[in-house]
Each structure stands twice: as C-alpha cells, then as structure tokens.
Amino acid sequence: MMNTSKNSNNILVIENLTKIYHSKDGETLAIKDLNLNIKEGEFVAIVGPSGCGKSTLLSILCNLENKSAGNIAFPKKDLKLGYMLQEDTLFPWLTILDNSLLGLKVQKKLTKENEDKVIKLLEDYGLKDFIKKYPKNLSGGMRQRVALIRTLATDPDILLLDEAFSALDYQTRLAVSDDVWKIIKKEGKTTIMITHDIAEALTMADRVIVLTSRPSKVKKIYDIEMDDKTTPINNRKCKDFNKYYDMIWKDIDIHV
Amino acid sequence: MYSNEHKEYLKKRKKRKFLIILTQLLILIIFIVGWELLAKYEIINTFISSSPSKIISTIISLYKQGNLFKHIWITIYETLISFGLGTLIGIVIATILWWNNFIYKVVDPYLTVINSLPKVALGPIIIIFFGANMNSIIIMALLISVIVTIITVYNGFNETDQNKINLLKSFKASKWQIYKMVILPSSYPTIISSLKINISMSLIGIIMGEFLVSKEGIGYLIMYGSQVFNLNLVMSGIIILMLVSIIMYKVVSYIEKILIKHD
Ligand SMILES: Nc1ncnc2c1ncn2[C@@H]1O[C@H](COP(=O)(O)OP(=O)(O)O)[C@@H](O)[C@H]1O
Ligand SMILES: [Mg+2]
C-alpha cells in the first residue's frame, strides 16, 4: 500500500491517519490507521455510517482539527484546499457578490482581475441577476451554487464537500448535485465528497470509498465503471447502478 | 387589486385597531378627569394625591423659573453618557472575554455575582469613593448597564454559527478576521437590541443616583419634592420622567429600525 505514494499522479496521500477526540467525559477514537490516495483530477466520494468519522477526516485535511497520528502528504507544493459544507453558510448580511468574494478577501487576494473572474463565474452559472441581491432572495439550490463559487473563487486544487446537498429537499438536491458536478468537471477540480447518500456517491464520483463504522478506516474502494455513464441525474438510469448500489449498501451494513 | 373579501378583511382590521386606540385614550381621559374631579370636590386629599391641574401649573411654573429644561437636560445628559460608555465598555469587555476563554472562565462567577447584586446597595460606597457629584451618578448607572451589556453581547458572540467560523478558518482567516467578518456582524442584532435594554437601565441608574446625591435632574425634583412634602412637585417629576423615558426609548427603537434594514 505504501508504494502508491511514489505515484507522481497523487495529489493527496494519507497514511495511517488516526484521530482521537478528548473531552472531560473520556476519549473517542474517531479514525484509526486510515490509508487513502487521491489522484489529481479525480472525483472521489466517501460514504460510511453516520458518526463514523467522515467529517472528522475533512476537518483534519482543512486544519480545523489536529490529527493524533499518521501522515498527510500533498506531493504538489503550495496546495490549496476549498471546503464546502452542508449548512447554508452564506452570510445573510452580505450580497451574493460579497459572499462570493469572501475567501479572496480573507486571503487578501481581492484584485480587480479576481473580482471579474468571480463575476464571470456567477454569470456563467445562472446567478447574473442576483449579484447585488442578498441570500434570502435565493432558493436553496442557488445558495449552494453560490457557496461553490465562493469556494472556487480562491482557486483551490482540491475541493472538499461535506454533505453539501443534505440540507436540500430531494428534487432540488438531484438538480443541484447535477449542476455542481458539471461545474466541477468544467473547472477540472480534484474533488473529495462526503455523503451518506449511496446513490449520490456512485452517480457523481469516479471512485467510491466505503468506510467502516467508528473508528473508521477504508473498508472497500469501488471504481465506478458504467458504460452508459453521463451526468449524475442520468446515471441513476444506468444498468449497473443497482449493482453498485446493492454492493455498497451491503458494505455499509447498518443494523437497525 | 385585492378581492372584496380581502378589502373586507382589511376594513375589519382597521376598525379593530381604531377601537383599541380609542379605548386606550378613553381610559386615560377617564383617569385624568376622574382624578381632577375627585380632587376638586375634595373627595381625596390633594395634599397627598395632588391633581392634574396642579401638576400642570407646577410644570408651568418650573418652566417660568427657567428650571424645567435644565433638570430634564441634566438627566438626559447623564443618561446618554452612561448609555454610551456602558455600550462601548460592554462590547469591549465582551470582546476580550470572547477572545480569551481562560479570562472568561476566571471572570464568569464574579460577573454572575455582580449581576445579581442590586447595584443600589453600592450607592453609598460609590459616593464615598467618587464624591457627591455627577461622576457618582454616572458610575452608578454605568454599573447597572455595563454588566448586562457584557453578558448579552458575550452570549451573542458565542451563538455565532460554528459552520461560518469553520468556513473562514478553511480560508485560513486570522482570529481578528473571524471577529471582524463573522462574530461582530452576526451579533449585530443582539447588540442593537441590547441598546434598548441599555437605555432603560441607564435611566434607572441615573434616577437612583439622583435620589442619592444630586442637586439637579428629574430624580432630584422628585426627591426634593418628597422631602418638603410638595406632592405636586413629586407628581410633576414622575410625569416628566415618564415622557422623557418614552421619548428616549422611541428614539433608540427608531435607530434600531434604521440599523437593521435587511434580513
Ligand atoms: N469535537 C468533537 N469532540 C468529541 N467528539 C467528537 C467531536 N467531533 C466529532 N466527534 C465524534 O467523532 C465521531 C465522528 O464524528 P464525525 O466525523 O462528525 O462523523 P460523520 O461525519 O461520519 O457523521 C462521532 O462519534 C462524534 O461524536
Ligand atoms: Mg458529518
């Protein structure tokens, strides 16, 4: 397993990652000896039972949490990460444009050129008329698109999506995940997406990683190969969809 | 264009609102006229109950002596200073407590104790420390308003959505950036609504202070009136105070309305 880290195609190499949470009531072993490689340009979905440590993994990658042991290597230099969460994290007191520029502002990279790029993104993805509006004027789906553009604005090398669509109702969710997938493919971003929705994972991703229940490590990896694969919504009708769905379902194996 | 049913609904609403205001006015008029009549026919003792006409003539004579607006102004001035300082100091201390959780944990029990202590009990000490002057009055009012502000604003800071903070952290924001870009703006409504509490708190503190030490102000008018057993003066002071407090509250509410425009 270790020799894969030599593979120059890897944009992220995780080795024996372990995370223990400490609180006054005791400790929680969230992740134990997790190994994972992510290749440049691929779309990876991570699924696993709820509470298994998926969010923890992303938090560690983003430096929001410290790891307890193991190694995280980004073979490329100066790699930037973009993080997108489930909750609607647009700031209600900022316009759509100012929301989209937030990351650039924080990183003190707000140039005229960058601003124009963001405006172009907003226009390209159907938000032209909302640039001066506030988040409350937008539907849930539009807000998630803005959140994605806000993340893309800082030009990250890897996108991390944590249950990015879970707060949306079913129908919006299908449409938005289709949109977001197209945007990501067009911008050519390496993506790690966390979800508890098996169908979402296998219709969007090139690879699906199944985690064990807590403490999580990698249980299985599926390369999703469907001949008639197109976009996420259409992929639900692929003939191999059910095959993958059943296999992953059994892997997650939730006892009720 | 609205449907007839909707017009009917709006009409009913308007009528109801009108009736409510009318009833409120009626109660006030009956109260004032009743009071005046009871006083006039000496059914109640005007020496201890005063009467509306006497209150009005007392206020007019205060005005003629050139004292009315002086007393009102002193009270408003003191209230505004304690209100301004209380808000400012409250926000600064809340910020320090948010910035450093260790300091918060250390200070927390002291804040609780000071907050639950009726501040008027500290009056005599404040007068001994700072003298029988306007400073003591303002410090007393400040003590009342600042503690409440600290607690309200700190709680507001703490209720900030952790996801928004994490988002900024994922952009590698500094603590100052997090404070400026999310903590402060998302606590804005809390801070604004604490202004309304604060103006009332400050006025309470100022009147209390004026009772204890002052030679001027509305609180002084009421206190002096009671000492010389001039109930006309006491009642006039209360009426003026009522008007002043309503006006100040309305002004702050109006400012609040302007400041919270969107969302
Ligand atoms: N800050 C924390 N302190 C203590 N325990 C935590 C903390 N965050 C998460 N956990 C625990 O770690 C485990 C994994 O959580 P999480 O990564 O959020 O799961 P998932 O995203 O897969 O649902 C859970 O049991 C959770 O209770
Ligand atoms: Mg999670």
Short mmCIF file of C-alpha atoms and ligand atoms in Angstrom, two decimals, chain A residues 51 53-56 86 162-163 194, ligand 2:
data_model
loop_
_atom_site.label_atom_id
_atom_site.label_comp_id
_atom_site.label_asym_id
_atom_site.label_seq_id
_atom_site.Cartn_x
_atom_site.Cartn_y
_atom_site.Cartn_z
CA GLY A 51 -20.85 9.20 13.05
CA GLY A 53 -15.62 9.98 11.23
CA LYS A 54 -16.15 11.34 7.71
CA SER A 55 -16.44 14.98 8.75
CA THR A 56 -13.51 14.48 11.07
CA GLN A 86 -23.84 21.17 4.22
CA ASP A 162 -19.09 17.71 3.37
CA GLU A 163 -22.70 16.59 2.84
CA ILE A 194 -18.56 13.11 1.74
MG MG C 2 -20.60 14.57 9.13
#
